[in-house]
Amino acid sequence: MQIPFLDLKAQYETIKQEVDAAIQQVIASAAFAGGSFVEKFENEFAIYCKCDHAVGVGSGTDALWLALLGLGIGAGDEVITVPNTFIATAEAISYCGATPVFIDVNENTYNLDSTKLEAAITSRTKAIIPVHLFGQMADMDPIMEIARRHNLFVVEDACQAHGAEYKGCRAGSVGHAGCFSFYPGKNLGAYGEAGAVVTNDTDLATKTRMLRDHGQSRKYYHRYIGWNARMDGIQGAILSVKLKHLDTWSNDRRINAHLYNELLKNVKDVITPYEAECARHVYHVYAIRIAHRQQRLQQLTEQGIHCSIHYPLPIHLQDAYLSLELKHGKFPITEKCADEFLSLPMYAELTKNQIEYVAQQIINLCQ
Ligand SMILES: *Cc1c(COP(=O)(O)O)cnc(C)c1O
């Protein structure tokens, strides 16, 4: 049996007619860069996230960068985030001219540990970026409370958390802005690169809209020095089709995750994901922690089970951030997770048989 880590072709088979028709419509109307299909998706996605505005951009990285720029973050500022994330979270901070300041994560949720937040705040701190890692939202109440007290912005990195909830609130709707990626492998994936910023702040939405389109207030009149970070029309049209299926797919991911949990719950050397009671986890990634991870990864690959690691090297230990001079040992939970995480195949189309096969192989290896 071969079980791919992700199977985008299987998903396409279930929506082929709708997607093909949507692409044809865009080509027929020639609304390729921004335009009506992007606007339609922006309206639908804002409603989906229970936010007033959504601004379609070129990628999740663009979304984070432009949201920070839109909030006025720049040289000399500090932005607090976690080292247990994809590098784009930190890159967006650096590309504003600001400095990322890391704090460690909670050992159960793998998300920002708010008890470490206040000690990291200085007179230069302007914002906090909690990352909703793997599809579970960070513990937002204490983060928002501390941010209010210190007058800081909160920008949610919701790139892995489309449709996730915390105490009934949708990912992206709790902070001042929420940033999403529609990279093909994400829970809501385009057929190329795309992203969005969602917010209830009308001024921020207006500014982000300008920044993604060369800072234009109207064509060829430039209010800001912006960038070209528009969303493609074809991506907007495809995302509109796929958004209608997202809740079904998320529910299927949750069913699959709960089956893995059940099958792996008493396996020695394995820690299954923790789902907080107040959270609706959407399992973008189903990551277990496992002893002898490298060896297990190799053995599972030999059995046809294709796993992944998110992420093998924390950001503070990457060469790109050597200048921050953060040594090994500085963020012990993040570092331990990086050594133990193993992401198992996870998607809506995964079958019960496939999940049982994966679990059985893990059980055999861990005996
Ligand atoms: C995917 C991802 C991003 C970046 O999104 P792109 O669309 O690939 O630019 C940022 N943060 C996190 C946590 C991500 O998973």
mmCIF file of C-alpha atoms and ligand atoms in Angstrom:
data_model
loop_
_atom_site.group_PDB
_atom_site.id
_atom_site.type_symbol
_atom_site.label_atom_id
_atom_site.label_comp_id
_atom_site.label_asym_id
_atom_site.label_seq_id
_atom_site.Cartn_x
_atom_site.Cartn_y
_atom_site.Cartn_z
ATOM 1 C CA MET A 1 0.000 0.000 0.000
ATOM 2 C CA GLN A 2 1.228 3.528 -0.867
ATOM 3 C CA ILE A 3 -0.195 6.357 1.216
ATOM 4 C CA PRO A 4 0.829 9.808 0.045
ATOM 5 C CA PHE A 5 1.302 12.589 2.601
ATOM 6 C CA LEU A 6 -1.222 14.692 0.694
ATOM 7 C CA ASP A 7 -3.459 13.829 -2.261
ATOM 8 C CA LEU A 8 -4.581 16.954 -4.119
ATOM 9 C CA LYS A 9 -5.505 14.928 -7.202
ATOM 10 C CA ALA A 10 -8.068 12.931 -5.203
ATOM 11 C CA GLN A 11 -9.638 16.187 -4.033
ATOM 12 C CA TYR A 12 -9.719 17.610 -7.568
ATOM 13 C CA GLU A 13 -11.586 14.530 -8.798
ATOM 14 C CA THR A 14 -14.460 15.411 -6.442
ATOM 15 C CA ILE A 15 -14.805 19.027 -7.690
ATOM 16 C CA LYS A 16 -13.451 18.789 -11.250
ATOM 17 C CA GLN A 17 -16.536 20.051 -13.061
ATOM 18 C CA GLU A 18 -17.020 23.092 -10.816
ATOM 19 C CA VAL A 19 -13.333 24.034 -10.920
ATOM 20 C CA ASP A 20 -12.974 23.603 -14.685
ATOM 21 C CA ALA A 21 -16.068 25.750 -15.285
ATOM 22 C CA ALA A 22 -14.766 28.464 -12.938
ATOM 23 C CA ILE A 23 -11.410 28.602 -14.726
ATOM 24 C CA GLN A 24 -13.152 28.890 -18.092
ATOM 25 C CA GLN A 25 -15.230 31.807 -16.797
ATOM 26 C CA VAL A 26 -12.127 33.715 -15.751
ATOM 27 C CA ILE A 27 -10.456 33.142 -19.102
ATOM 28 C CA ALA A 28 -13.603 34.210 -20.951
ATOM 29 C CA SER A 29 -13.828 37.436 -18.928
ATOM 30 C CA ALA A 30 -10.051 38.116 -18.825
ATOM 31 C CA ALA A 31 -10.224 39.251 -15.164
ATOM 32 C CA PHE A 32 -6.759 37.834 -14.485
ATOM 33 C CA ALA A 33 -5.046 40.112 -11.944
ATOM 34 C CA GLY A 34 -7.350 41.075 -9.097
ATOM 35 C CA GLY A 35 -10.779 41.887 -10.523
ATOM 36 C CA SER A 36 -14.303 40.604 -10.077
ATOM 37 C CA PHE A 37 -13.516 36.965 -9.194
ATOM 38 C CA VAL A 38 -11.117 38.072 -6.474
ATOM 39 C CA GLU A 39 -13.690 40.555 -5.120
ATOM 40 C CA LYS A 40 -16.356 37.848 -5.030
ATOM 41 C CA PHE A 41 -14.060 35.536 -3.104
ATOM 42 C CA GLU A 42 -13.046 38.344 -0.728
ATOM 43 C CA ASN A 43 -16.701 38.933 0.171
ATOM 44 C CA GLU A 44 -17.345 35.231 0.710
ATOM 45 C CA PHE A 45 -14.188 34.712 2.748
ATOM 46 C CA ALA A 46 -14.901 37.730 4.993
ATOM 47 C CA ILE A 47 -18.330 36.259 5.782
ATOM 48 C CA TYR A 48 -16.791 32.828 6.344
ATOM 49 C CA CYS A 49 -14.297 34.292 8.852
ATOM 50 C CA LYS A 50 -17.015 36.420 10.487
ATOM 51 C CA CYS A 51 -14.981 39.550 9.683
ATOM 52 C CA ASP A 52 -15.963 42.808 7.972
ATOM 53 C CA HIS A 53 -13.206 42.747 5.358
ATOM 54 C CA ALA A 54 -10.993 40.332 3.453
ATOM 55 C CA VAL A 55 -8.191 41.506 1.165
ATOM 56 C CA GLY A 56 -6.875 38.969 -1.333
ATOM 57 C CA VAL A 57 -3.110 38.973 -1.807
ATOM 58 C CA GLY A 58 -0.423 36.916 -3.513
ATOM 59 C CA SER A 59 0.483 34.547 -0.640
ATOM 60 C CA GLY A 60 0.296 34.017 3.096
ATOM 61 C CA THR A 61 3.719 35.625 3.392
ATOM 62 C CA ASP A 62 2.370 38.731 1.615
ATOM 63 C CA ALA A 63 -0.632 38.724 3.949
ATOM 64 C CA LEU A 64 1.558 38.788 7.069
ATOM 65 C CA TRP A 65 3.950 41.364 5.640
ATOM 66 C CA LEU A 66 1.272 43.744 4.357
ATOM 67 C CA ALA A 67 -0.830 43.468 7.533
ATOM 68 C CA LEU A 68 2.210 44.482 9.605
ATOM 69 C CA LEU A 69 3.079 47.309 7.191
ATOM 70 C CA GLY A 70 -0.546 48.420 7.221
ATOM 71 C CA LEU A 71 -0.423 48.637 11.020
ATOM 72 C CA GLY A 72 2.613 50.892 10.721
ATOM 73 C CA ILE A 73 5.224 48.425 11.944
ATOM 74 C CA GLY A 74 8.721 49.289 10.772
ATOM 75 C CA ALA A 75 12.379 49.856 11.579
ATOM 76 C CA GLY A 76 13.228 49.793 15.275
ATOM 77 C CA ASP A 77 10.059 47.953 16.260
ATOM 78 C CA GLU A 78 9.879 44.537 17.865
ATOM 79 C CA VAL A 79 7.223 41.926 17.140
ATOM 80 C CA ILE A 80 6.806 38.942 19.446
ATOM 81 C CA THR A 81 6.148 35.512 17.953
ATOM 82 C CA VAL A 82 7.150 31.860 18.369
ATOM 83 C CA PRO A 83 10.135 29.994 16.907
ATOM 84 C CA ASN A 84 7.903 26.928 16.415
ATOM 85 C CA THR A 85 6.450 27.973 13.053
ATOM 86 C CA PHE A 86 7.152 28.205 9.346
ATOM 87 C CA ILE A 87 9.815 30.797 8.574
ATOM 88 C CA ALA A 88 7.353 33.146 6.813
ATOM 89 C CA THR A 89 6.052 34.381 10.188
ATOM 90 C CA ALA A 90 9.488 35.746 11.061
ATOM 91 C CA GLU A 91 10.344 36.828 7.503
ATOM 92 C CA ALA A 92 7.287 39.100 7.391
ATOM 93 C CA ILE A 93 8.514 40.853 10.549
ATOM 94 C CA SER A 94 12.036 41.215 9.144
ATOM 95 C CA TYR A 95 10.752 42.514 5.782
ATOM 96 C CA CYS A 96 9.033 45.401 7.595
ATOM 97 C CA GLY A 97 12.411 46.333 9.036
ATOM 98 C CA ALA A 98 11.311 45.170 12.498
ATOM 99 C CA THR A 99 12.937 42.519 14.708
ATOM 100 C CA PRO A 100 11.305 39.213 15.631
ATOM 101 C CA VAL A 101 11.413 38.436 19.351
ATOM 102 C CA PHE A 102 10.707 34.794 20.120
ATOM 103 C CA ILE A 103 9.034 33.150 23.097
ATOM 104 C CA ASP A 104 8.542 29.437 23.636
ATOM 105 C CA VAL A 105 5.326 27.468 23.112
ATOM 106 C CA ASN A 106 3.001 25.496 25.355
ATOM 107 C CA GLU A 107 3.953 21.829 25.512
ATOM 108 C CA ASN A 108 0.384 20.590 24.902
ATOM 109 C CA THR A 109 -0.920 22.871 22.161
ATOM 110 C CA TYR A 110 2.479 23.769 20.615
ATOM 111 C CA ASN A 111 1.177 27.353 20.399
ATOM 112 C CA LEU A 112 2.434 30.598 21.976
ATOM 113 C CA ASP A 113 2.723 30.313 25.756
ATOM 114 C CA SER A 114 1.037 33.493 26.981
ATOM 115 C CA THR A 115 2.612 33.158 30.442
ATOM 116 C CA LYS A 116 5.950 34.036 28.788
ATOM 117 C CA LEU A 117 4.571 37.063 26.965
ATOM 118 C CA GLU A 118 4.927 39.906 29.445
ATOM 119 C CA ALA A 119 8.596 39.231 30.137
ATOM 120 C CA ALA A 120 9.331 39.689 26.416
ATOM 121 C CA ILE A 121 7.589 43.067 26.076
ATOM 122 C CA THR A 122 9.871 46.123 25.846
ATOM 123 C CA SER A 123 9.318 49.784 24.974
ATOM 124 C CA ARG A 124 9.909 48.821 21.319
ATOM 125 C CA THR A 125 7.291 46.063 21.158
ATOM 126 C CA LYS A 126 4.495 46.923 18.715
ATOM 127 C CA ALA A 127 2.726 43.661 17.960
ATOM 128 C CA ILE A 128 2.289 39.986 18.774
ATOM 129 C CA ILE A 129 1.856 37.267 16.148
ATOM 130 C CA PRO A 130 0.299 34.130 17.625
ATOM 131 C CA VAL A 131 0.530 31.245 15.155
ATOM 132 C CA HIS A 132 -2.399 28.812 15.056
ATOM 133 C CA LEU A 133 -0.088 25.878 14.455
ATOM 134 C CA PHE A 134 -1.359 22.723 12.731
ATOM 135 C CA GLY A 135 -4.945 24.055 12.718
ATOM 136 C CA GLN A 136 -5.554 24.785 16.394
ATOM 137 C CA MET A 137 -5.934 28.389 17.522
ATOM 138 C CA ALA A 138 -3.610 29.789 20.161
ATOM 139 C CA ASP A 139 -5.086 30.639 23.583
ATOM 140 C CA MET A 140 -6.323 34.073 22.464
ATOM 141 C CA ASP A 141 -8.001 35.447 25.627
ATOM 142 C CA PRO A 142 -4.820 36.030 27.665
ATOM 143 C CA ILE A 143 -2.973 37.202 24.537
ATOM 144 C CA MET A 144 -5.650 39.832 23.777
ATOM 145 C CA GLU A 145 -5.798 40.908 27.422
ATOM 146 C CA ILE A 146 -2.030 41.461 27.627
ATOM 147 C CA ALA A 147 -2.032 43.207 24.224
ATOM 148 C CA ARG A 148 -4.760 45.614 25.366
ATOM 149 C CA ARG A 149 -2.909 46.410 28.567
ATOM 150 C CA HIS A 150 0.321 47.175 26.673
ATOM 151 C CA ASN A 151 -1.329 48.782 23.665
ATOM 152 C CA LEU A 152 -0.043 46.211 21.172
ATOM 153 C CA PHE A 153 -1.498 44.930 17.913
ATOM 154 C CA VAL A 154 -2.294 41.248 17.540
ATOM 155 C CA VAL A 155 -1.898 39.749 14.067
ATOM 156 C CA GLU A 156 -3.043 36.130 13.863
ATOM 157 C CA ASP A 157 -0.981 33.842 11.660
ATOM 158 C CA ALA A 158 -3.967 31.735 10.585
ATOM 159 C CA CYS A 159 -2.184 30.266 7.553
ATOM 160 C CA GLN A 160 -2.852 26.733 8.872
ATOM 161 C CA ALA A 161 -6.218 27.402 10.501
ATOM 162 C CA HIS A 162 -8.988 28.136 7.960
ATOM 163 C CA GLY A 163 -12.262 27.624 9.804
ATOM 164 C CA ALA A 164 -10.649 26.805 13.159
ATOM 165 C CA GLU A 165 -12.442 28.205 16.207
ATOM 166 C CA TYR A 166 -11.615 29.362 19.726
ATOM 167 C CA LYS A 167 -14.572 29.765 22.092
ATOM 168 C CA GLY A 168 -16.833 29.993 19.065
ATOM 169 C CA CYS A 169 -14.759 32.712 17.317
ATOM 170 C CA ARG A 170 -13.312 32.004 13.888
ATOM 171 C CA ALA A 171 -9.559 32.099 13.238
ATOM 172 C CA GLY A 172 -8.613 35.548 11.975
ATOM 173 C CA SER A 173 -11.488 37.348 13.696
ATOM 174 C CA VAL A 174 -10.045 37.754 17.183
ATOM 175 C CA GLY A 175 -6.920 39.883 16.649
ATOM 176 C CA HIS A 176 -6.607 43.199 14.784
ATOM 177 C CA ALA A 177 -5.893 41.234 11.619
ATOM 178 C CA GLY A 178 -5.801 37.600 10.543
ATOM 179 C CA CYS A 179 -3.509 36.307 7.813
ATOM 180 C CA PHE A 180 -4.273 33.306 5.641
ATOM 181 C CA SER A 181 -2.343 31.314 3.056
ATOM 182 C CA PHE A 182 -4.029 29.494 0.206
ATOM 183 C CA TYR A 183 -0.877 27.640 -0.816
ATOM 184 C CA PRO A 184 -2.081 24.453 -2.584
ATOM 185 C CA GLY A 185 -1.433 22.148 0.383
ATOM 186 C CA LYS A 186 -3.286 24.299 2.935
ATOM 187 C CA ASN A 187 -6.807 23.323 4.126
ATOM 188 C CA LEU A 188 -8.203 25.845 1.649
ATOM 189 C CA GLY A 189 -5.704 25.685 -1.196
ATOM 190 C CA ALA A 190 -5.536 27.542 -4.503
ATOM 191 C CA TYR A 191 -4.052 26.066 -7.690
ATOM 192 C CA GLY A 192 -1.001 28.275 -7.296
ATOM 193 C CA GLU A 193 -0.045 30.933 -4.743
ATOM 194 C CA ALA A 194 -2.584 33.108 -2.893
ATOM 195 C CA GLY A 195 -3.344 34.605 0.521
ATOM 196 C CA ALA A 196 -5.655 37.011 2.360
ATOM 197 C CA VAL A 197 -5.783 39.469 5.240
ATOM 198 C CA VAL A 198 -9.044 39.615 7.188
ATOM 199 C CA THR A 199 -9.919 42.401 9.627
ATOM 200 C CA ASN A 200 -12.737 44.408 11.193
ATOM 201 C CA ASP A 201 -10.602 47.575 10.929
ATOM 202 C CA THR A 202 -11.828 49.477 7.867
ATOM 203 C CA ASP A 203 -8.747 51.734 7.733
ATOM 204 C CA LEU A 204 -6.425 48.743 7.838
ATOM 205 C CA ALA A 205 -8.417 46.998 5.093
ATOM 206 C CA THR A 206 -8.253 50.101 2.893
ATOM 207 C CA LYS A 207 -4.526 50.530 3.444
ATOM 208 C CA THR A 208 -3.775 46.843 2.839
ATOM 209 C CA ARG A 209 -5.807 46.999 -0.387
ATOM 210 C CA MET A 210 -3.636 49.894 -1.546
ATOM 211 C CA LEU A 211 -0.342 48.343 -0.417
ATOM 212 C CA ARG A 212 -1.000 45.139 -2.407
ATOM 213 C CA ASP A 213 -1.515 47.237 -5.552
ATOM 214 C CA HIS A 214 1.452 49.646 -5.646
ATOM 215 C CA GLY A 215 -0.068 51.882 -2.977
ATOM 216 C CA GLN A 216 -2.643 53.140 -5.481
ATOM 217 C CA SER A 217 -5.666 55.075 -4.229
ATOM 218 C CA ARG A 218 -6.882 55.138 -7.831
ATOM 219 C CA LYS A 219 -5.154 54.003 -10.966
ATOM 220 C CA TYR A 220 -1.721 55.688 -11.317
ATOM 221 C CA TYR A 221 -2.156 57.845 -8.201
ATOM 222 C CA HIS A 222 0.044 56.375 -5.492
ATOM 223 C CA ARG A 223 -0.628 57.205 -1.886
ATOM 224 C CA TYR A 224 1.999 54.806 -0.505
ATOM 225 C CA ILE A 225 5.067 52.994 -1.764
ATOM 226 C CA GLY A 226 3.394 49.626 -2.091
ATOM 227 C CA TRP A 227 4.138 46.405 -3.935
ATOM 228 C CA ASN A 228 2.529 44.075 -6.454
ATOM 229 C CA ALA A 229 0.883 41.487 -4.215
ATOM 230 C CA ARG A 230 -2.454 41.044 -5.981
ATOM 231 C CA MET A 231 -4.334 37.749 -6.057
ATOM 232 C CA ASP A 232 -4.848 36.107 -9.484
ATOM 233 C CA GLY A 233 -8.392 35.998 -10.841
ATOM 234 C CA ILE A 234 -8.111 32.276 -11.512
ATOM 235 C CA GLN A 235 -7.144 31.648 -7.884
ATOM 236 C CA GLY A 236 -10.071 33.764 -6.648
ATOM 237 C CA ALA A 237 -12.522 31.783 -8.787
ATOM 238 C CA ILE A 238 -11.101 28.415 -7.686
ATOM 239 C CA LEU A 239 -11.123 29.480 -4.031
ATOM 240 C CA SER A 240 -14.804 30.475 -4.302
ATOM 241 C CA VAL A 241 -15.589 26.956 -5.512
ATOM 242 C CA LYS A 242 -13.494 25.299 -2.821
ATOM 243 C CA LEU A 243 -14.735 27.487 0.070
ATOM 244 C CA LYS A 244 -18.177 25.889 -0.280
ATOM 245 C CA HIS A 245 -16.632 22.502 0.522
ATOM 246 C CA LEU A 246 -14.296 23.632 3.304
ATOM 247 C CA ASP A 247 -16.517 22.775 6.280
ATOM 248 C CA THR A 248 -17.158 19.272 4.941
ATOM 249 C CA TRP A 249 -13.437 18.755 4.394
ATOM 250 C CA SER A 250 -12.608 20.095 7.881
ATOM 251 C CA ASN A 251 -15.140 17.750 9.449
ATOM 252 C CA ASP A 252 -13.620 14.822 7.553
ATOM 253 C CA ARG A 253 -10.140 15.842 8.739
ATOM 254 C CA ARG A 254 -11.454 15.921 12.313
ATOM 255 C CA ILE A 255 -13.002 12.464 11.956
ATOM 256 C CA ASN A 256 -9.714 11.139 10.556
ATOM 257 C CA ALA A 257 -7.718 12.775 13.375
ATOM 258 C CA HIS A 258 -9.991 11.307 16.020
ATOM 259 C CA LEU A 259 -9.594 7.855 14.500
ATOM 260 C CA TYR A 260 -5.786 8.202 14.565
ATOM 261 C CA ASN A 261 -6.069 9.388 18.201
ATOM 262 C CA GLU A 262 -8.127 6.370 19.163
ATOM 263 C CA LEU A 263 -5.847 3.861 17.429
ATOM 264 C CA LEU A 264 -2.625 5.400 18.763
ATOM 265 C CA LYS A 265 -3.738 6.376 22.244
ATOM 266 C CA ASN A 266 -1.907 3.760 24.295
ATOM 267 C CA VAL A 267 1.117 3.305 22.079
ATOM 268 C CA LYS A 268 4.406 3.523 23.939
ATOM 269 C CA ASP A 269 6.691 6.300 22.628
ATOM 270 C CA VAL A 270 3.844 8.156 20.871
ATOM 271 C CA ILE A 271 2.116 11.389 21.960
ATOM 272 C CA THR A 272 -1.033 12.191 19.963
ATOM 273 C CA PRO A 273 -2.228 15.787 19.420
ATOM 274 C CA TYR A 274 -4.033 17.568 22.239
ATOM 275 C CA GLU A 275 -7.242 19.396 21.386
ATOM 276 C CA ALA A 276 -8.178 22.098 23.891
ATOM 277 C CA GLU A 277 -11.790 21.943 25.049
ATOM 278 C CA CYS A 278 -12.566 25.447 23.778
ATOM 279 C CA ALA A 279 -10.984 24.797 20.363
ATOM 280 C CA ARG A 280 -12.197 23.476 17.040
ATOM 281 C CA HIS A 281 -8.977 22.043 15.634
ATOM 282 C CA VAL A 282 -9.007 21.682 11.823
ATOM 283 C CA TYR A 283 -5.943 19.417 11.605
ATOM 284 C CA HIS A 284 -4.045 21.054 8.770
ATOM 285 C CA VAL A 285 -1.249 18.857 10.073
ATOM 286 C CA TYR A 286 -1.713 15.739 12.173
ATOM 287 C CA ALA A 287 1.594 15.665 14.071
ATOM 288 C CA ILE A 288 2.413 13.057 16.661
ATOM 289 C CA ARG A 289 5.521 13.121 18.819
ATOM 290 C CA ILE A 290 7.495 9.910 18.586
ATOM 291 C CA ALA A 291 10.749 8.596 20.042
ATOM 292 C CA HIS A 292 13.553 7.761 17.547
ATOM 293 C CA ARG A 293 11.816 9.975 15.000
ATOM 294 C CA GLN A 294 14.390 9.758 12.152
ATOM 295 C CA GLN A 295 14.437 5.969 12.276
ATOM 296 C CA ARG A 296 10.623 5.754 12.435
ATOM 297 C CA LEU A 297 10.271 8.133 9.496
ATOM 298 C CA GLN A 298 12.614 5.946 7.449
ATOM 299 C CA GLN A 299 10.788 2.743 8.425
ATOM 300 C CA LEU A 300 7.356 4.171 7.615
ATOM 301 C CA THR A 301 8.596 5.376 4.223
ATOM 302 C CA GLU A 302 9.750 1.819 3.518
ATOM 303 C CA GLN A 303 6.177 0.675 4.286
ATOM 304 C CA GLY A 304 4.808 3.140 1.706
ATOM 305 C CA ILE A 305 3.640 5.666 4.287
ATOM 306 C CA HIS A 306 4.775 9.148 3.356
ATOM 307 C CA CYS A 307 5.198 11.389 6.387
ATOM 308 C CA SER A 308 6.670 14.844 6.842
ATOM 309 C CA ILE A 309 8.264 16.978 9.569
ATOM 310 C CA HIS A 310 6.913 20.396 10.594
ATOM 311 C CA TYR A 311 9.540 21.665 11.251
ATOM 312 C CA PRO A 312 12.941 19.985 11.577
ATOM 313 C CA LEU A 313 14.838 23.148 12.637
ATOM 314 C CA PRO A 314 13.251 25.930 14.742
ATOM 315 C CA ILE A 315 13.554 29.446 13.353
ATOM 316 C CA HIS A 316 15.955 30.715 16.021
ATOM 317 C CA LEU A 317 18.451 28.037 14.927
ATOM 318 C CA GLN A 318 18.194 28.741 11.187
ATOM 319 C CA ASP A 319 21.243 30.248 9.454
ATOM 320 C CA ALA A 320 19.010 33.085 8.230
ATOM 321 C CA TYR A 321 18.568 34.241 11.842
ATOM 322 C CA LEU A 322 22.136 33.666 13.098
ATOM 323 C CA SER A 323 22.406 37.420 13.641
ATOM 324 C CA LEU A 324 19.889 37.197 16.508
ATOM 325 C CA GLU A 325 22.504 35.075 18.342
ATOM 326 C CA LEU A 326 19.931 32.725 19.871
ATOM 327 C CA LYS A 327 21.630 29.514 20.935
ATOM 328 C CA HIS A 328 20.409 25.952 21.180
ATOM 329 C CA GLY A 329 18.717 25.506 24.561
ATOM 330 C CA LYS A 330 16.997 28.895 24.498
ATOM 331 C CA PHE A 331 13.506 27.509 23.664
ATOM 332 C CA PRO A 332 13.516 23.950 25.039
ATOM 333 C CA ILE A 333 9.913 22.994 24.201
ATOM 334 C CA THR A 334 10.195 24.165 20.611
ATOM 335 C CA GLU A 335 13.510 22.343 20.277
ATOM 336 C CA LYS A 336 12.162 19.112 21.775
ATOM 337 C CA CYS A 337 9.159 19.244 19.449
ATOM 338 C CA ALA A 338 11.413 19.766 16.440
ATOM 339 C CA ASP A 339 13.221 16.533 17.372
ATOM 340 C CA GLU A 340 10.055 14.510 17.985
ATOM 341 C CA PHE A 341 7.366 15.775 15.597
ATOM 342 C CA LEU A 342 6.222 13.438 12.843
ATOM 343 C CA SER A 343 3.361 14.544 10.573
ATOM 344 C CA LEU A 344 1.228 11.625 9.377
ATOM 345 C CA PRO A 345 -0.806 11.609 6.127
ATOM 346 C CA MET A 346 -3.858 13.864 6.664
ATOM 347 C CA TYR A 347 -6.561 14.964 4.238
ATOM 348 C CA ALA A 348 -10.319 14.662 3.888
ATOM 349 C CA GLU A 349 -10.108 11.869 1.287
ATOM 350 C CA LEU A 350 -8.014 9.561 3.490
ATOM 351 C CA THR A 351 -9.904 6.285 4.045
ATOM 352 C CA LYS A 352 -10.494 4.373 7.274
ATOM 353 C CA ASN A 353 -8.427 1.513 5.827
ATOM 354 C CA GLN A 354 -5.499 3.797 5.132
ATOM 355 C CA ILE A 355 -5.606 5.281 8.643
ATOM 356 C CA GLU A 356 -5.767 1.810 10.194
ATOM 357 C CA TYR A 357 -2.808 0.728 8.079
ATOM 358 C CA VAL A 358 -0.722 3.726 9.159
ATOM 359 C CA ALA A 359 -1.611 3.215 12.824
ATOM 360 C CA GLN A 360 -0.856 -0.517 12.651
ATOM 361 C CA GLN A 361 2.582 0.092 11.172
ATOM 362 C CA ILE A 362 3.365 2.599 13.937
ATOM 363 C CA ILE A 363 2.153 0.144 16.585
ATOM 364 C CA ASN A 364 4.363 -2.600 15.096
ATOM 365 C CA LEU A 365 7.420 -0.330 15.099
ATOM 366 C CA CYS A 366 6.905 0.911 18.654
ATOM 367 C CA GLN A 367 6.530 -2.518 20.262
HETATM 368 C C1 LIG B 1 2.083 28.433 4.839
HETATM 369 C C2 LIG B 1 2.400 29.332 5.980
HETATM 370 C C3 LIG B 1 2.783 30.669 5.788
HETATM 371 C C4 LIG B 1 3.096 31.264 4.448
HETATM 372 O O1 LIG B 1 2.157 31.125 3.481
HETATM 373 P P1 LIG B 1 2.568 31.159 1.911
HETATM 374 O O2 LIG B 1 1.248 31.246 1.228
HETATM 375 O O3 LIG B 1 3.306 29.906 1.627
HETATM 376 O O4 LIG B 1 3.394 32.382 1.707
HETATM 377 C C5 LIG B 1 2.950 31.450 6.904
HETATM 378 N N1 LIG B 1 2.798 30.971 8.138
HETATM 379 C C6 LIG B 1 2.463 29.688 8.370
HETATM 380 C C7 LIG B 1 2.302 29.213 9.771
HETATM 381 C C8 LIG B 1 2.274 28.827 7.294
HETATM 382 O O5 LIG B 1 1.977 27.539 7.524
#
